[in-house]
Coordinates of C-alpha atoms and ligand atoms in Angstrom, one line a residue:
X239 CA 64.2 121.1 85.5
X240 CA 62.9 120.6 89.0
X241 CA 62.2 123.3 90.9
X242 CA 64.7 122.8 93.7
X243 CA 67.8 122.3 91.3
X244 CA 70.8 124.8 91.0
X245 CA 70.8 127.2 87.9
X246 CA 73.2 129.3 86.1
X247 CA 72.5 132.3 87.7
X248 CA 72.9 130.4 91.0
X249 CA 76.2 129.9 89.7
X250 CA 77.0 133.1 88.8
X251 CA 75.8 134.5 91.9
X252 CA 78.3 132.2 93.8
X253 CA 81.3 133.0 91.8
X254 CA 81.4 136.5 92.7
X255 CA 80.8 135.6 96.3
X256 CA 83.8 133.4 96.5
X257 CA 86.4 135.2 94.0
X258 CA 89.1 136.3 95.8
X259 CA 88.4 133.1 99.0
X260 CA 89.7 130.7 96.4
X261 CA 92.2 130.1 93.6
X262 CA 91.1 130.1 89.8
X263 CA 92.5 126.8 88.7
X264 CA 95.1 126.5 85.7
X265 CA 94.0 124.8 82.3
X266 CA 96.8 122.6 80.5
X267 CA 97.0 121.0 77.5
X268 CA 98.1 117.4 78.2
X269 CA 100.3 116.6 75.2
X270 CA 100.4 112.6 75.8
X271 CA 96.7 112.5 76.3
X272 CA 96.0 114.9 73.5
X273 CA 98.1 112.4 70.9
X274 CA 97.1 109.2 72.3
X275 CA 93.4 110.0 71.8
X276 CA 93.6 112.2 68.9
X277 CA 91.9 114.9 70.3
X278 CA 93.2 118.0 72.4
X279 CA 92.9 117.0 76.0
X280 CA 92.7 119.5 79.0
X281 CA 93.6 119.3 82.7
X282 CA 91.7 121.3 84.7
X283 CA 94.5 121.6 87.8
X284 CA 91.9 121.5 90.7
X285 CA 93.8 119.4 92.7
X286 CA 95.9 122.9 93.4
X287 CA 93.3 124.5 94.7
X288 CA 94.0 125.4 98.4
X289 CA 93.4 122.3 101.1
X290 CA 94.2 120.3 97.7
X291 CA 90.7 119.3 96.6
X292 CA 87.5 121.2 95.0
X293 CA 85.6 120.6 98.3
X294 CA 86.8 124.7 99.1
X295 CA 84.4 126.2 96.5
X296 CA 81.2 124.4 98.0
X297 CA 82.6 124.9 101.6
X298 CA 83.0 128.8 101.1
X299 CA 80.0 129.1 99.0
X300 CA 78.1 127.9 102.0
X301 CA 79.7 130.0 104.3
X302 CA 79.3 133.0 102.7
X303 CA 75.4 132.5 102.3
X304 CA 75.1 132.6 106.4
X305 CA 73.3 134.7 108.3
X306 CA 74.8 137.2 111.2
X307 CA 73.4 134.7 113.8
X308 CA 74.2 131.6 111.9
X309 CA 77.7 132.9 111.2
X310 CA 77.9 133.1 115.0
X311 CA 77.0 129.9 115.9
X312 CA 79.1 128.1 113.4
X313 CA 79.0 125.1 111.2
X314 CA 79.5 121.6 111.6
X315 CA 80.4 118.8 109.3
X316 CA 81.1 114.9 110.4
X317 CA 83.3 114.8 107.1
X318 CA 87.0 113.4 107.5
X319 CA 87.9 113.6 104.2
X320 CA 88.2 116.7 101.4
X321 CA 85.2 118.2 102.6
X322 CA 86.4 118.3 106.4
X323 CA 89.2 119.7 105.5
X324 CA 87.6 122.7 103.3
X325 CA 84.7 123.0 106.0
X326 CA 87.7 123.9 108.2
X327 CA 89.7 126.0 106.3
X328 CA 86.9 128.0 104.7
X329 CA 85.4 128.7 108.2
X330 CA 88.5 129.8 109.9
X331 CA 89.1 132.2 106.8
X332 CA 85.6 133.9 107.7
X333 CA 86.5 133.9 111.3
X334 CA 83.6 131.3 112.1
X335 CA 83.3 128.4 114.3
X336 CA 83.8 124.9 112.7
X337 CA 83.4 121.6 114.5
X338 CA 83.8 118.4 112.7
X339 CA 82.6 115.4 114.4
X340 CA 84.8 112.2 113.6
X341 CA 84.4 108.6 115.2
X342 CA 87.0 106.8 116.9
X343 CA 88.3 104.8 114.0
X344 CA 89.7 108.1 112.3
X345 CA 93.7 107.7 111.9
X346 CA 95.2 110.4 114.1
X347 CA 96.9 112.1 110.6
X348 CA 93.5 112.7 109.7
X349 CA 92.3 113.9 113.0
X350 CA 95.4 116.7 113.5
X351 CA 95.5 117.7 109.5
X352 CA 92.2 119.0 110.2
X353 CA 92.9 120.5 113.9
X354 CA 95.2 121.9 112.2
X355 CA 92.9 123.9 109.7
X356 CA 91.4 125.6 112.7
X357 CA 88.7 123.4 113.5
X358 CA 87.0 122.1 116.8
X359 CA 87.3 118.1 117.1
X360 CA 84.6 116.1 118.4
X361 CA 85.7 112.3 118.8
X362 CA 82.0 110.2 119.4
X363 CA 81.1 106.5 119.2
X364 CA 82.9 104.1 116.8
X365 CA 81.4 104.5 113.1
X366 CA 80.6 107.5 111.0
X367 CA 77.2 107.3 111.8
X368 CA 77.5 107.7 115.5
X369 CA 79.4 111.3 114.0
X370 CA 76.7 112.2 112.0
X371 CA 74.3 111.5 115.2
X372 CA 76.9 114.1 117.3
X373 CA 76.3 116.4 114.2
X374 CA 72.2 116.3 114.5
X375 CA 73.2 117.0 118.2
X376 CA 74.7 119.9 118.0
X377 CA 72.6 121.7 115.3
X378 CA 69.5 120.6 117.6
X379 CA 71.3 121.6 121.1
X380 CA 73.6 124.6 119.8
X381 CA 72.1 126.2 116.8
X382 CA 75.2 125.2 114.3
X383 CA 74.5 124.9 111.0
X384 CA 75.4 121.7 109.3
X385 CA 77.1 122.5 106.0
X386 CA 77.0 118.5 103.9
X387 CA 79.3 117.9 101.6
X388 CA 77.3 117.3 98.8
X389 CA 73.2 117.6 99.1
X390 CA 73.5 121.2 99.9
X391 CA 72.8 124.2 97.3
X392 CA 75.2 126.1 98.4
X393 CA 78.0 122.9 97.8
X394 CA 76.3 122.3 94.5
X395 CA 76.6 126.2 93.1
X396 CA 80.5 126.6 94.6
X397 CA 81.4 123.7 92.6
X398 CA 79.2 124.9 89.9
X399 CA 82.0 127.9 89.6
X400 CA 84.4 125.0 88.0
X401 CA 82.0 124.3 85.2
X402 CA 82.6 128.4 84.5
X403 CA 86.3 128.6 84.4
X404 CA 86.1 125.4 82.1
X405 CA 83.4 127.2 79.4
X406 CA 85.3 130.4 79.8
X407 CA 88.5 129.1 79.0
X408 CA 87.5 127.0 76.2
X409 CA 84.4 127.5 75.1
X410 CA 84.6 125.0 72.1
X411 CA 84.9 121.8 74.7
X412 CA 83.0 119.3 73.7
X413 CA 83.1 116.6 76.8
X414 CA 83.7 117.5 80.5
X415 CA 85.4 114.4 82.4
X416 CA 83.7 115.1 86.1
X417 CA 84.5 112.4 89.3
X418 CA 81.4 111.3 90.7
X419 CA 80.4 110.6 93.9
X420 CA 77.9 112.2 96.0
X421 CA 77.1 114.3 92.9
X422 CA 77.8 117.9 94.3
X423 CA 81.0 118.2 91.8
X424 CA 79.3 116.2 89.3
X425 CA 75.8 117.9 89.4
X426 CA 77.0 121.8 89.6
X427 CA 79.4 121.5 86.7
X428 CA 77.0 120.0 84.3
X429 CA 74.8 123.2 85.3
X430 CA 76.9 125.3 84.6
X431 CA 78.5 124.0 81.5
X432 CA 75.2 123.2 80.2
X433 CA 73.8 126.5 81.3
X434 CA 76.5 127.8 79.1
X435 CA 77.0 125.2 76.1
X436 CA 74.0 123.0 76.1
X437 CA 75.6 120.8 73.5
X438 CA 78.8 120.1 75.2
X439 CA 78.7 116.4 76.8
X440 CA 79.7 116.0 80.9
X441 CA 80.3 112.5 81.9
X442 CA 80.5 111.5 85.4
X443 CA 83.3 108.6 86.2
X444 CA 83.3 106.8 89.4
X445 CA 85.0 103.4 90.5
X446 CA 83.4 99.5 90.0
X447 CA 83.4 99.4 94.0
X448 CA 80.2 101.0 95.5
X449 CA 79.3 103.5 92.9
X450 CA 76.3 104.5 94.7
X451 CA 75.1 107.1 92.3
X452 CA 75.3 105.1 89.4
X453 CA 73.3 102.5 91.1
X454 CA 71.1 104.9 92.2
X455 CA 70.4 106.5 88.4
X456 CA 70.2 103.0 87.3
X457 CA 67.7 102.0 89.9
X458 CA 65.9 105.2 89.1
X459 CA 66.0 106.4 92.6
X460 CA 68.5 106.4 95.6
X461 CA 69.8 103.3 97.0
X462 CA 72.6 102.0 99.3
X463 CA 74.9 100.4 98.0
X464 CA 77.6 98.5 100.0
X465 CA 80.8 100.5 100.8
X466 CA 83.7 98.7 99.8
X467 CA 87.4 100.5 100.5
X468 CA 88.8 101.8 96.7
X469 CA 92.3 103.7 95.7
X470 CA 89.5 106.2 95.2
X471 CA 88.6 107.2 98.0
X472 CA 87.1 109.9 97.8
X473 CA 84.4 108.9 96.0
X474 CA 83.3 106.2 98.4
X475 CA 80.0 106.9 100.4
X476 CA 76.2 106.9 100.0
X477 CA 73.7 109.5 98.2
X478 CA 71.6 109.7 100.9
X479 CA 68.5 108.1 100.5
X480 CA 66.4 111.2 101.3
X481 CA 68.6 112.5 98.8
X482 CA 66.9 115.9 97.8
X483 CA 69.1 117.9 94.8
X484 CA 72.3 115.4 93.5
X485 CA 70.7 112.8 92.2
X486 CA 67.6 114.5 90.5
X487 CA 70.1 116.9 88.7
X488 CA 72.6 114.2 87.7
X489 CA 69.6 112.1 86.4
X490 CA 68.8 115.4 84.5
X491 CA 72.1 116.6 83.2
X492 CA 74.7 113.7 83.1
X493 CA 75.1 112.0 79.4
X494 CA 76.6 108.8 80.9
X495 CA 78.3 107.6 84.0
X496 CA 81.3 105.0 83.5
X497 CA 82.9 102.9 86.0
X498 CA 86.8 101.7 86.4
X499 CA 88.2 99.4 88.1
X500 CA 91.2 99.6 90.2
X501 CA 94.0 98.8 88.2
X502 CA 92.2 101.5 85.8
X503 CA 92.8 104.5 88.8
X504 CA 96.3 103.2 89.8
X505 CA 97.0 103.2 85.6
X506 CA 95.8 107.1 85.7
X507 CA 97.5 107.9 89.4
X508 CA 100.6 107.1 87.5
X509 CA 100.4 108.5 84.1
X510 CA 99.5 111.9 86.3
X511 CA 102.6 111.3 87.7
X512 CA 105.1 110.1 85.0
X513 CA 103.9 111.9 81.9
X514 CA 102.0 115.3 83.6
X515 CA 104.0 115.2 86.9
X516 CA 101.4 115.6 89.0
X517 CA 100.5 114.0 92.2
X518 CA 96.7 113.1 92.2
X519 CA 94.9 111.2 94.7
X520 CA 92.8 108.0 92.9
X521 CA 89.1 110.0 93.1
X522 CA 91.8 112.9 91.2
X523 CA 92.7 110.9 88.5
X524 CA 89.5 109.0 87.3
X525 CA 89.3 111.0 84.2
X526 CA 92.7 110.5 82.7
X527 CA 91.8 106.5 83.3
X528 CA 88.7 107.0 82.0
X529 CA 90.4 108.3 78.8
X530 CA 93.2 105.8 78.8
X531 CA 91.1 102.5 79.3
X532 CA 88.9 104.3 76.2
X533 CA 85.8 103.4 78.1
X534 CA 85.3 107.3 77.5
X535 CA 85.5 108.1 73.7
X536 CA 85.6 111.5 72.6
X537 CA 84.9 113.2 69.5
X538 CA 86.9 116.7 70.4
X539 CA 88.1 119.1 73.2
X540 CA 88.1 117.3 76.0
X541 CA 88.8 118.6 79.8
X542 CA 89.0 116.7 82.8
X543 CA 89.4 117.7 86.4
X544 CA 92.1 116.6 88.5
X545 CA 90.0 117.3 91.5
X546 CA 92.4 116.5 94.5
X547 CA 95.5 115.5 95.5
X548 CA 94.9 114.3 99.3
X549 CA 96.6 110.8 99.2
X550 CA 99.1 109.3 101.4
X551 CA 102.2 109.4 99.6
X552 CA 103.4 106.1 101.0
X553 CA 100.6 104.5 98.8
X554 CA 101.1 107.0 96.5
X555 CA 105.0 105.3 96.0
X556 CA 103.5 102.1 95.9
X557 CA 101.4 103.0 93.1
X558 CA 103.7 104.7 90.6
X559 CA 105.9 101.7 91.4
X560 CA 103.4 99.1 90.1
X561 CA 102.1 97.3 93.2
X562 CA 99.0 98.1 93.9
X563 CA 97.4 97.4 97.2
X564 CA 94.0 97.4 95.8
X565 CA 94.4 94.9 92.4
X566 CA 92.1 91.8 92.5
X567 CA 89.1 91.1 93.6
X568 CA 87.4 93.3 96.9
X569 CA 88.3 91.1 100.4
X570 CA 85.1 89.5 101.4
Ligands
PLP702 C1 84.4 114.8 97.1 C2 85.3 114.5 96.0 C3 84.9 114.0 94.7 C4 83.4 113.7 94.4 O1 82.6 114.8 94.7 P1 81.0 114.6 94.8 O2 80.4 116.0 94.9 O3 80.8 113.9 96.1 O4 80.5 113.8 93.7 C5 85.8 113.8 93.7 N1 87.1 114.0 93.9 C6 87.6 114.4 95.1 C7 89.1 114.6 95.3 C8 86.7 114.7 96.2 O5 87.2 115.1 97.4

């Protein structure tokens, strides 16, 4: 294990920091997936959780490490998505400061769900980059502390806390079904499940378009990879390529990484829906496709995270109706 990487008791620690800031997630037994795969399959409800995504462990576990002076200052973020949200919500709850810095090109539904939350919005330049330039900015000029959505200790150990409730609740599983994407979720679960069960196998799932970390582990170190728009999401985006934690832990502690295509994540956004009757966004239901287009295999209790549940119900419609925006081959 390297040095810099997030432990058990890391995890531990965090747990009883956040308890009370965020909601322990239910554990169901899905009875289709459990007779189609022969197997007893378990849905970790973390779409649920308050804001509707995981992002709110991570986001309050970094808030709560803060100094008096830091707390002061307040964070900042250039996340639009899950994390922006939790950033928001998780700051406002602690009485702290949040900015989140967004280009131009954010949809305005995005931009007020989020003023919404309690933060500060800072509109700059047309790309995400020109965001995260406003972000540097502000932590050089102001003193805010940036608080990333994945590459962050304090991220890695709040999502960590999943991997806990999952071994606590059923300590004979024998694979965890974890999204991937930056590797925050992915990378603090397998910690802690390992920590806990070293034998129990955690699989991270991702989608065919742009799955930078699995390029990355294949490549053997980070690399960009070209971002190409997916039902999922969520789970679009870069590693970093001064990636510093995710990716050496995932190298470390992930037994595979498989990747779906689109009409896989639309097949699993819809069995959520029809036989569970839950509404999942495509990075939330990655592990039910996963199971369903058997590119994942198990050999006994299996538990996979719906993770959020932040999608645009008009596509959402779309979906469980069978026409799916993003079939076929990517636009060029
Ligand atoms: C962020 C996110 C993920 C991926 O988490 P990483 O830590 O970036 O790998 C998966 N699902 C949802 C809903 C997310 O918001």
């Amino acid at each position: 294990m390297t040095p810099a990487a997030i432990s058990l008791s890391d995890i531990l620690a965090a747990r009883e920091r956040i308890a009370g800031r965020i909601e322990q997630t239910a554990l169901v037994t899905s009875s289709t997936l459990s007779e189609t795969l022969g197997v007893p399959v378990h849905l970790k409800l973390e779409h649920r959780q308050t804001t509707g995504s995981f992002k709110l462990r991570g986001a309050t576990n970094a808030i709560t490490l803060l100094g008096a002076e830091e707390r002061k200052l307040g964070v900042v973020a250039a996340s639009t998505g899950n994390h922006g949200r939790a950033l928001a919500h998780a700051a406002k709850a602690e009485g702290i400061r949040a900015t989140i810095c967004m280009s131009r090109l954010v949809p305005d539904n995005k931009v007020s769900e989020i003023r919404r939350l309690g933060a500060e919005i800072r509109i700059v330049g047309n790309s995400q980059d020109d965001a995260q330039v406003e972000v540097e900015r502000l932590v050089a000029d102001e003193g805010m502390t940036m608080v990333p959505p994945f590459d962050h200790p304090g991220v890695i150990a709040g999502q960590g806390t999943l991997g806990l409730e999952i071994v606590d609740a059923l300590p004979e599983v024998e694979t965890v079904l974890v999204p991937l994407s930056g590797g925050g979720l992915a990378a603090g679960i397998a910690a802690a499940v390992k920590g806990k069960s070293p034998s129990t196998r955690v699989i991270g799932v991702s989608m065919t378009r742009g799955a930078a970390m699995k390029a990355s582990l294949d490549a053997g170190a980070p690399v960009q990879v070209e971002e190409v728009a997916s039902l999922a999401d969520s789970l679009g985006g870069g590693i970093g390529l001064d990636n510093r934690l995710t990716f050496a832990m995932c190298r470390e502690l992930l037994d595979d990484v498989v990747l779906l295509s689109e009409e896989e994540i639309a097949a699993g956004i819809a069995h959520a829906y029809e036989a569970e009757r839950e509404i999942v966004e495509g990075a939330g239901a990655v592990g039910i496709a996963a199971l369903l287009s058997a590119r994942v295999k198990p050999a006994g209790p299996t538990v996979l995270i719906l993770s959020g549940r932040n999608i645009d119900m008009e596509l959402h419609r779309r979906i469980v109706c069978g026409d799916n925006p993003f079939a076929g081959e990517p636009a060029a």
